[in-house]
Coordinates of N, CA and C in Angstrom, one line a residue:
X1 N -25.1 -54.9 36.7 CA -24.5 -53.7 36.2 C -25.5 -52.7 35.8
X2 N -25.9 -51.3 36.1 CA -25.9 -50.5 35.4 C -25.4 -50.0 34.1
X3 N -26.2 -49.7 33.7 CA -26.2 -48.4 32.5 C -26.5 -47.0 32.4
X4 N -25.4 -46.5 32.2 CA -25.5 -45.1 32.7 C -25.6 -44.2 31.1
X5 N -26.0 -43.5 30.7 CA -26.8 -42.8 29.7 C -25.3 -41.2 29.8
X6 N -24.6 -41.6 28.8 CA -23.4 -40.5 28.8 C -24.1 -39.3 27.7
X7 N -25.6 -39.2 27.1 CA -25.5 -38.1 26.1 C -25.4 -36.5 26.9
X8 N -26.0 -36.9 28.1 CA -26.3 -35.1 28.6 C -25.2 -34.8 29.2
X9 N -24.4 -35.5 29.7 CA -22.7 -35.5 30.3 C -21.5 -35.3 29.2
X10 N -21.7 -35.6 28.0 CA -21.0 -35.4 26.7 C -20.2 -34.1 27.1
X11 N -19.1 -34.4 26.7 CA -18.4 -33.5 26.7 C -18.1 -32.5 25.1
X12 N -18.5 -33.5 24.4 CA -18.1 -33.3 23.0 C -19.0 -32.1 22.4
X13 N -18.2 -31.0 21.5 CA -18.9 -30.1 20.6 C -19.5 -31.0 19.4
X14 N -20.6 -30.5 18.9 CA -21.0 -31.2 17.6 C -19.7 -30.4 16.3
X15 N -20.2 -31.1 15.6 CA -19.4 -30.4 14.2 C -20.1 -29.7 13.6
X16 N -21.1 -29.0 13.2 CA -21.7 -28.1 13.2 C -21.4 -27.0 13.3
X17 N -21.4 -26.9 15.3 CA -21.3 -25.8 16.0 C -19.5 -25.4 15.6
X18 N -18.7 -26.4 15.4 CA -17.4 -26.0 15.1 C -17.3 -25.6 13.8
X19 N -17.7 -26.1 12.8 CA -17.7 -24.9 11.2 C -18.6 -23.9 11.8
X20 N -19.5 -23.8 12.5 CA -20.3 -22.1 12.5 C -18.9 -21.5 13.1
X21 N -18.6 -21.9 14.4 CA -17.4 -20.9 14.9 C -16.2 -20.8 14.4
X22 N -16.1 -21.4 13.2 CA -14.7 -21.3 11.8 C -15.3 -20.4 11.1
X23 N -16.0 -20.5 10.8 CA -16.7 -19.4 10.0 C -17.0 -18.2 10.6
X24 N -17.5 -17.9 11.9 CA -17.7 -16.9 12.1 C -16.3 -15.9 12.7
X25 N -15.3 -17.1 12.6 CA -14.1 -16.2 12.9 C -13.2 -15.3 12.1
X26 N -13.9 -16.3 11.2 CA -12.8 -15.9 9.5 C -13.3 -14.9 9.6
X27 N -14.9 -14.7 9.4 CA -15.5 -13.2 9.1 C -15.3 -12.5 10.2
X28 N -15.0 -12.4 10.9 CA -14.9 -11.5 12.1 C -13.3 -11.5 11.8
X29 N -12.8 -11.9 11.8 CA -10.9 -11.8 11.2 C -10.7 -10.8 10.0
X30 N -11.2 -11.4 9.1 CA -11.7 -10.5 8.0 C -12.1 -8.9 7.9
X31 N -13.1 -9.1 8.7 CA -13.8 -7.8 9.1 C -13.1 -6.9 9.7
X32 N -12.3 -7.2 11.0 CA -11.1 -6.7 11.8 C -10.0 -6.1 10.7
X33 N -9.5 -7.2 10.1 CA -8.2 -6.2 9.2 C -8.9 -5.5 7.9
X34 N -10.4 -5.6 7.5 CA -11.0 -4.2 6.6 C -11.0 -3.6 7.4
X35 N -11.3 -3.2 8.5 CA -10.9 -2.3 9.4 C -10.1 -1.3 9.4
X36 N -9.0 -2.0 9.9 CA -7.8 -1.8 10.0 C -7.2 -1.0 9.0
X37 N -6.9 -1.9 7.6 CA -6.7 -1.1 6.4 C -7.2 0.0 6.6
X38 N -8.4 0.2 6.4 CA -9.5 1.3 5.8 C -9.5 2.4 6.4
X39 N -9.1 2.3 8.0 CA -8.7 3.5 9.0 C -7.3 3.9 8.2
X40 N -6.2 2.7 8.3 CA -5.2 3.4 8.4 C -4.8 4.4 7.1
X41 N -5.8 3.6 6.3 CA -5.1 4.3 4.6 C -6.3 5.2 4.4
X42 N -7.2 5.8 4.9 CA -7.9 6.5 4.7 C -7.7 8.3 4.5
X43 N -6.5 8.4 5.5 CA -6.0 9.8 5.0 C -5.1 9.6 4.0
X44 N -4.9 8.9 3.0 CA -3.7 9.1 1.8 C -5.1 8.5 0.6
X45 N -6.4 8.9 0.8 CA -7.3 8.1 -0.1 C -7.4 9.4 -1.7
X46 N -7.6 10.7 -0.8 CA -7.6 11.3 -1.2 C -6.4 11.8 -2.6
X47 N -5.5 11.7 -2.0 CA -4.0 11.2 -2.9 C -3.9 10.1 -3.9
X48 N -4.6 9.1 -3.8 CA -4.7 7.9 -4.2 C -5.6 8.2 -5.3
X49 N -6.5 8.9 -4.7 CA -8.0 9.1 -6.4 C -7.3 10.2 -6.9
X50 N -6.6 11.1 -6.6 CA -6.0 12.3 -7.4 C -4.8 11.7 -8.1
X51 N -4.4 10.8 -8.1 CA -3.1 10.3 -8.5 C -3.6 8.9 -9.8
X52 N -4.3 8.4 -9.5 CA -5.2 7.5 -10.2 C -5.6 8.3 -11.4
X53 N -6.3 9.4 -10.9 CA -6.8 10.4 -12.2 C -6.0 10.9 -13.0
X54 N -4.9 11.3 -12.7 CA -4.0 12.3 -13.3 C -3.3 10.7 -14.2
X55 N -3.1 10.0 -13.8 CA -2.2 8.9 -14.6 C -2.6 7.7 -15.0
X56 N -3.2 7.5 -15.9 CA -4.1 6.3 -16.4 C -3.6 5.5 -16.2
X57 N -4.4 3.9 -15.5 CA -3.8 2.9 -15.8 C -2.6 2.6 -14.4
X58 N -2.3 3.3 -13.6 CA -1.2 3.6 -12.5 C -1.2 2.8 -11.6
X59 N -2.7 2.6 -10.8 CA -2.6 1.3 -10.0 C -2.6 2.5 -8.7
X60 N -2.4 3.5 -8.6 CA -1.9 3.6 -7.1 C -1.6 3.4 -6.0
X61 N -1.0 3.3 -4.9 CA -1.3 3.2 -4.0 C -0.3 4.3 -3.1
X62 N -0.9 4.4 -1.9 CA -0.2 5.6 -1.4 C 0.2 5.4 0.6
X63 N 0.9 5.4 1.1 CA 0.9 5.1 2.6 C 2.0 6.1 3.1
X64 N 1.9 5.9 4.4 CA 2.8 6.9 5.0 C 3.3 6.4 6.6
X65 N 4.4 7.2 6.8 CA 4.6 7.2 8.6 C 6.1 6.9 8.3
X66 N 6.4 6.2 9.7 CA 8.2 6.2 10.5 C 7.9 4.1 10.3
X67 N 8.5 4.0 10.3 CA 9.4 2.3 10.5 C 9.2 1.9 11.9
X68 N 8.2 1.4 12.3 CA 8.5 1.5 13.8 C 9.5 0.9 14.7
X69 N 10.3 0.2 13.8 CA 11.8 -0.6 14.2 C 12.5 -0.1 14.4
X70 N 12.6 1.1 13.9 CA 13.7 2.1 13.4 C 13.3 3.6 14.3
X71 N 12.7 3.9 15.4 CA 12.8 4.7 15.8 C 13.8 5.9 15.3
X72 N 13.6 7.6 14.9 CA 14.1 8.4 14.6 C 14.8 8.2 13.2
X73 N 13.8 7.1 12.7 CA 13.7 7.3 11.1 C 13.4 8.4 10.9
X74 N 13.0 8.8 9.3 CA 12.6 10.0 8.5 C 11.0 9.6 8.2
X75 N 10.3 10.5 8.8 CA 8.4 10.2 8.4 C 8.8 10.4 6.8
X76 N 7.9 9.0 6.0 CA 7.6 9.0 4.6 C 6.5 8.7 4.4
X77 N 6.5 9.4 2.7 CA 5.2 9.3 2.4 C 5.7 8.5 0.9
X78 N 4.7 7.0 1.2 CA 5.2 6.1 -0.1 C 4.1 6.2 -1.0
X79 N 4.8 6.5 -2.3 CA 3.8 6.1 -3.2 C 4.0 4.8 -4.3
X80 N 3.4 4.0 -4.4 CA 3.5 2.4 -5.4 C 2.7 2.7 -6.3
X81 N 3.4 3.3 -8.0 CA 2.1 3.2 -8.9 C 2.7 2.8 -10.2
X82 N 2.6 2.1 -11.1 CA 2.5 1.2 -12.7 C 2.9 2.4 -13.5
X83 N 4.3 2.1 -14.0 CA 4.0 3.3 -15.1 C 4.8 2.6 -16.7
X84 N 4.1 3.5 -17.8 CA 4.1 2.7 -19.1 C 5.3 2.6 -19.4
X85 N 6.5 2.7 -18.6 CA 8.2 2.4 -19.4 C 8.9 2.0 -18.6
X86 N 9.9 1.8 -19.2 CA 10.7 1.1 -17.8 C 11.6 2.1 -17.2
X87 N 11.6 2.0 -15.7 CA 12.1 2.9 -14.9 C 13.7 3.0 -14.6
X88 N 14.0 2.1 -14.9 CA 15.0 1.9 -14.7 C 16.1 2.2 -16.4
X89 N 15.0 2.8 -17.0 CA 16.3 2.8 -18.4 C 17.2 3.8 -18.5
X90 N 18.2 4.2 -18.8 CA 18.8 5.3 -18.9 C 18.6 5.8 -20.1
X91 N 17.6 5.7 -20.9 CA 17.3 7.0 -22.2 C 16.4 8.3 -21.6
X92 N 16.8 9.2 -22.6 CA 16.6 10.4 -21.7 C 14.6 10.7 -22.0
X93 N 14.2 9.8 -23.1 CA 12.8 10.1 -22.9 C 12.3 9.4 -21.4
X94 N 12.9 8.5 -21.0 CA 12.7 7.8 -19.4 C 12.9 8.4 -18.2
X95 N 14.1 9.2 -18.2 CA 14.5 9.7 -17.3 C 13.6 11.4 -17.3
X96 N 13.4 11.6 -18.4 CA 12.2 12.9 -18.3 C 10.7 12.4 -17.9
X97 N 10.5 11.3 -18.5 CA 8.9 10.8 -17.8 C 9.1 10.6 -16.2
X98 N 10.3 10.3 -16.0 CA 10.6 10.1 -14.5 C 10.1 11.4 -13.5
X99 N 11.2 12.3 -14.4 CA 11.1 13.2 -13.1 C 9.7 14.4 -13.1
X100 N 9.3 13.5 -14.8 CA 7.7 14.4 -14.7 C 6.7 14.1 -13.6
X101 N 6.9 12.5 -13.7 CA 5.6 11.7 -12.7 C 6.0 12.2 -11.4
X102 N 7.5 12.1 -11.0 CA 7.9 12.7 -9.4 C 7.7 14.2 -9.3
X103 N 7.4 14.9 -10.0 CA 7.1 15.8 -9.9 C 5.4 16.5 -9.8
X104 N 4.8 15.9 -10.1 CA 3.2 15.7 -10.8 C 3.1 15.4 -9.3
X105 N 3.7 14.1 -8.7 CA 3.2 13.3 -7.6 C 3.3 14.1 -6.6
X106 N 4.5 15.4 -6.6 CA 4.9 16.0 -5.6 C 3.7 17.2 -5.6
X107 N 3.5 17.8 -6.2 CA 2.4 19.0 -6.5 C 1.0 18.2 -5.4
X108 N 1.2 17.1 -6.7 CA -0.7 16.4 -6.1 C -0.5 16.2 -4.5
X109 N 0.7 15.2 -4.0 CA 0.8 15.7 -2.5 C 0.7 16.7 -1.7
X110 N 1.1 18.6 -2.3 CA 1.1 19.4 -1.9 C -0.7 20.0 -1.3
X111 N -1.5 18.9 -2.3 CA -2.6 19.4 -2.6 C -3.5 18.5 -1.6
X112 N -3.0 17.7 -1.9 CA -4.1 16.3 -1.3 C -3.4 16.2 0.0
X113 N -2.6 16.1 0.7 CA -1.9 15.3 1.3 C -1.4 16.3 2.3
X114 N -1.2 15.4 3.9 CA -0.7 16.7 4.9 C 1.1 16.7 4.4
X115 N 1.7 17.1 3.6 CA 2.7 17.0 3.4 C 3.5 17.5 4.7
X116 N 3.2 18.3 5.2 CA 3.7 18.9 5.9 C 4.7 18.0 7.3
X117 N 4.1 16.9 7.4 CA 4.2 16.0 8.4 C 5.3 14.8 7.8
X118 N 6.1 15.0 6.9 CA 6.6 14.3 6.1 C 8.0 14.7 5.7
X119 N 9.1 13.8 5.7 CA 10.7 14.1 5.4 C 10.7 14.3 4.0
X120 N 10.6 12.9 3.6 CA 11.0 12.4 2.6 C 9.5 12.0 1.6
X121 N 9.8 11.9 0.4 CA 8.6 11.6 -0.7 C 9.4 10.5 -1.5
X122 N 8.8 9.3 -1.4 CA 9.2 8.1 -2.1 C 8.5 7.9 -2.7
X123 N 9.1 7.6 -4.2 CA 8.1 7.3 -5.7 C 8.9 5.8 -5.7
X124 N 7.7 5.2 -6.0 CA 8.2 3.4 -5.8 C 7.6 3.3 -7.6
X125 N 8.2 3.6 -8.6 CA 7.6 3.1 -10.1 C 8.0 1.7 -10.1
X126 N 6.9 1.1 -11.5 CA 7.0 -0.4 -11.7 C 6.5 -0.6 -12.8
X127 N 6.8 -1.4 -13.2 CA 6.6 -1.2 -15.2 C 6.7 -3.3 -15.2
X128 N 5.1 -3.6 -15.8 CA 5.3 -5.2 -15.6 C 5.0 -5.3 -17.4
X129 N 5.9 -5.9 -18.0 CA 6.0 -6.9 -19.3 C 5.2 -8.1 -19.2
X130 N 4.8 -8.4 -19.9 CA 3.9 -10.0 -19.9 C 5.2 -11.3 -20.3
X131 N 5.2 -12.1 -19.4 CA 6.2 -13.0 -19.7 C 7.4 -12.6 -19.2
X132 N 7.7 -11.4 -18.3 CA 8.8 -11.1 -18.1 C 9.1 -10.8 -16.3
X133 N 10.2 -10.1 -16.3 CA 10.6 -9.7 -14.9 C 9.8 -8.0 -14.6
X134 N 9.2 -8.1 -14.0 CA 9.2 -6.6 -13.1 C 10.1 -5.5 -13.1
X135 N 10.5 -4.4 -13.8 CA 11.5 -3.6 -13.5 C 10.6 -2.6 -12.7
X136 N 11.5 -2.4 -12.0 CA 10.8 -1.1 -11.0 C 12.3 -0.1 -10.2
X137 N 11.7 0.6 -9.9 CA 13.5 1.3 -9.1 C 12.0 2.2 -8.1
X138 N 13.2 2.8 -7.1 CA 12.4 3.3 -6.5 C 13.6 4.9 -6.3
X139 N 12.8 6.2 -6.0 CA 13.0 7.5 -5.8 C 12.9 7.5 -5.1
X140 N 13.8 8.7 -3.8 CA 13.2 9.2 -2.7 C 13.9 10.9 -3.1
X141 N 12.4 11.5 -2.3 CA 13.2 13.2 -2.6 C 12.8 14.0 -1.6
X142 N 13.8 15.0 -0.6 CA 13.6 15.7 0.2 C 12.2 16.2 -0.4
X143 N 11.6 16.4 0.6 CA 10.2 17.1 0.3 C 10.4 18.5 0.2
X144 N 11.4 19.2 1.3 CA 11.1 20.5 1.1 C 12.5 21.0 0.4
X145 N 13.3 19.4 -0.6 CA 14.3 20.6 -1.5 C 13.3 19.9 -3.0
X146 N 13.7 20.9 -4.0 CA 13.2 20.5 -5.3 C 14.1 20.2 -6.3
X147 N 15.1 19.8 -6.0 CA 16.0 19.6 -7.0 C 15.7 18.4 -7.6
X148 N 16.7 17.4 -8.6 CA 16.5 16.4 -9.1 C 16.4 15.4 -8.1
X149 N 15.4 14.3 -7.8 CA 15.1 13.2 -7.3 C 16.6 12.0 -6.6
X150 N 16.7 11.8 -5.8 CA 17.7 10.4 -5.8 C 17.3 9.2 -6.1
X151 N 17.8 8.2 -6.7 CA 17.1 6.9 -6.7 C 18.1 6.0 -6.0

């Protein structure tokens, strides 16, 4: 009988080479959707630091566009930011901080932001308790009427 020498015919990857190419996927995975993000939300950045400033503590965040499921949706412009009371209360110092911040938001949009390109202006407030539930409600308001807000 022969003996035939199978190392240079191996078929087999080391394990090594398989964590380097786990690893180099994650980062390359990784890297792809900072990408991504950073393109997409880069025009609402400027919104986002003017909105940050004006309201301490707020958390911002700011996005925009159509539903793409939903074809001949209404283009929105969302805004997600923390605010000190709860949104959802019906006392009237609540309902005036309300429609101060949606209004504040709406200006700083006028300023920062292509508003122009936009239906509707959604204020997504959210008010977190320690130990508790999340209240939050969300607004939406014709951009180009100014009357009081819908929720």
């Amino acid at each position: 009988m022969t003996t035939t020498d199978f190392t240079d015919s191996d078929p087999r990857i080391s394990g090594r080479k398989i964590v380097f190419a786990m690893f180099a996927m994650g980062f390359l995975a990784t890297g792809l959707l900072w990408l991504y993000w950073d393109l997409h939300l880069q025009p609402f950045m400027p919104l986002q630091e003017a909105l940050a400033g004006e309201f301490e503590k707020s958390s911002p965040r700011v996005d925009g566009g159509q539903r793409k499921s939903h074809k001949g949706t209404p283009r929105v412009l969302r805004v997600v930011m923390r605010v000190p009371f709860d949104p959802t209360s019906r006392a009237i110092e609540a309902q005036t901080a309300i429609e101060e911040r949606i209004q504040r938001t709406h200006e700083l949009a006028k300023k920062y932001a292509t508003i122009e390109e936009y239906e509707l202006l959604e204020v997504h407030l959210f008010h977190e308790q320690k130990e508790q539930m999340i209240s939050q409600k969300t607004f939406s308001k014709d951009i180009s009427d100014t009357s009081v807000p819908r929720s």
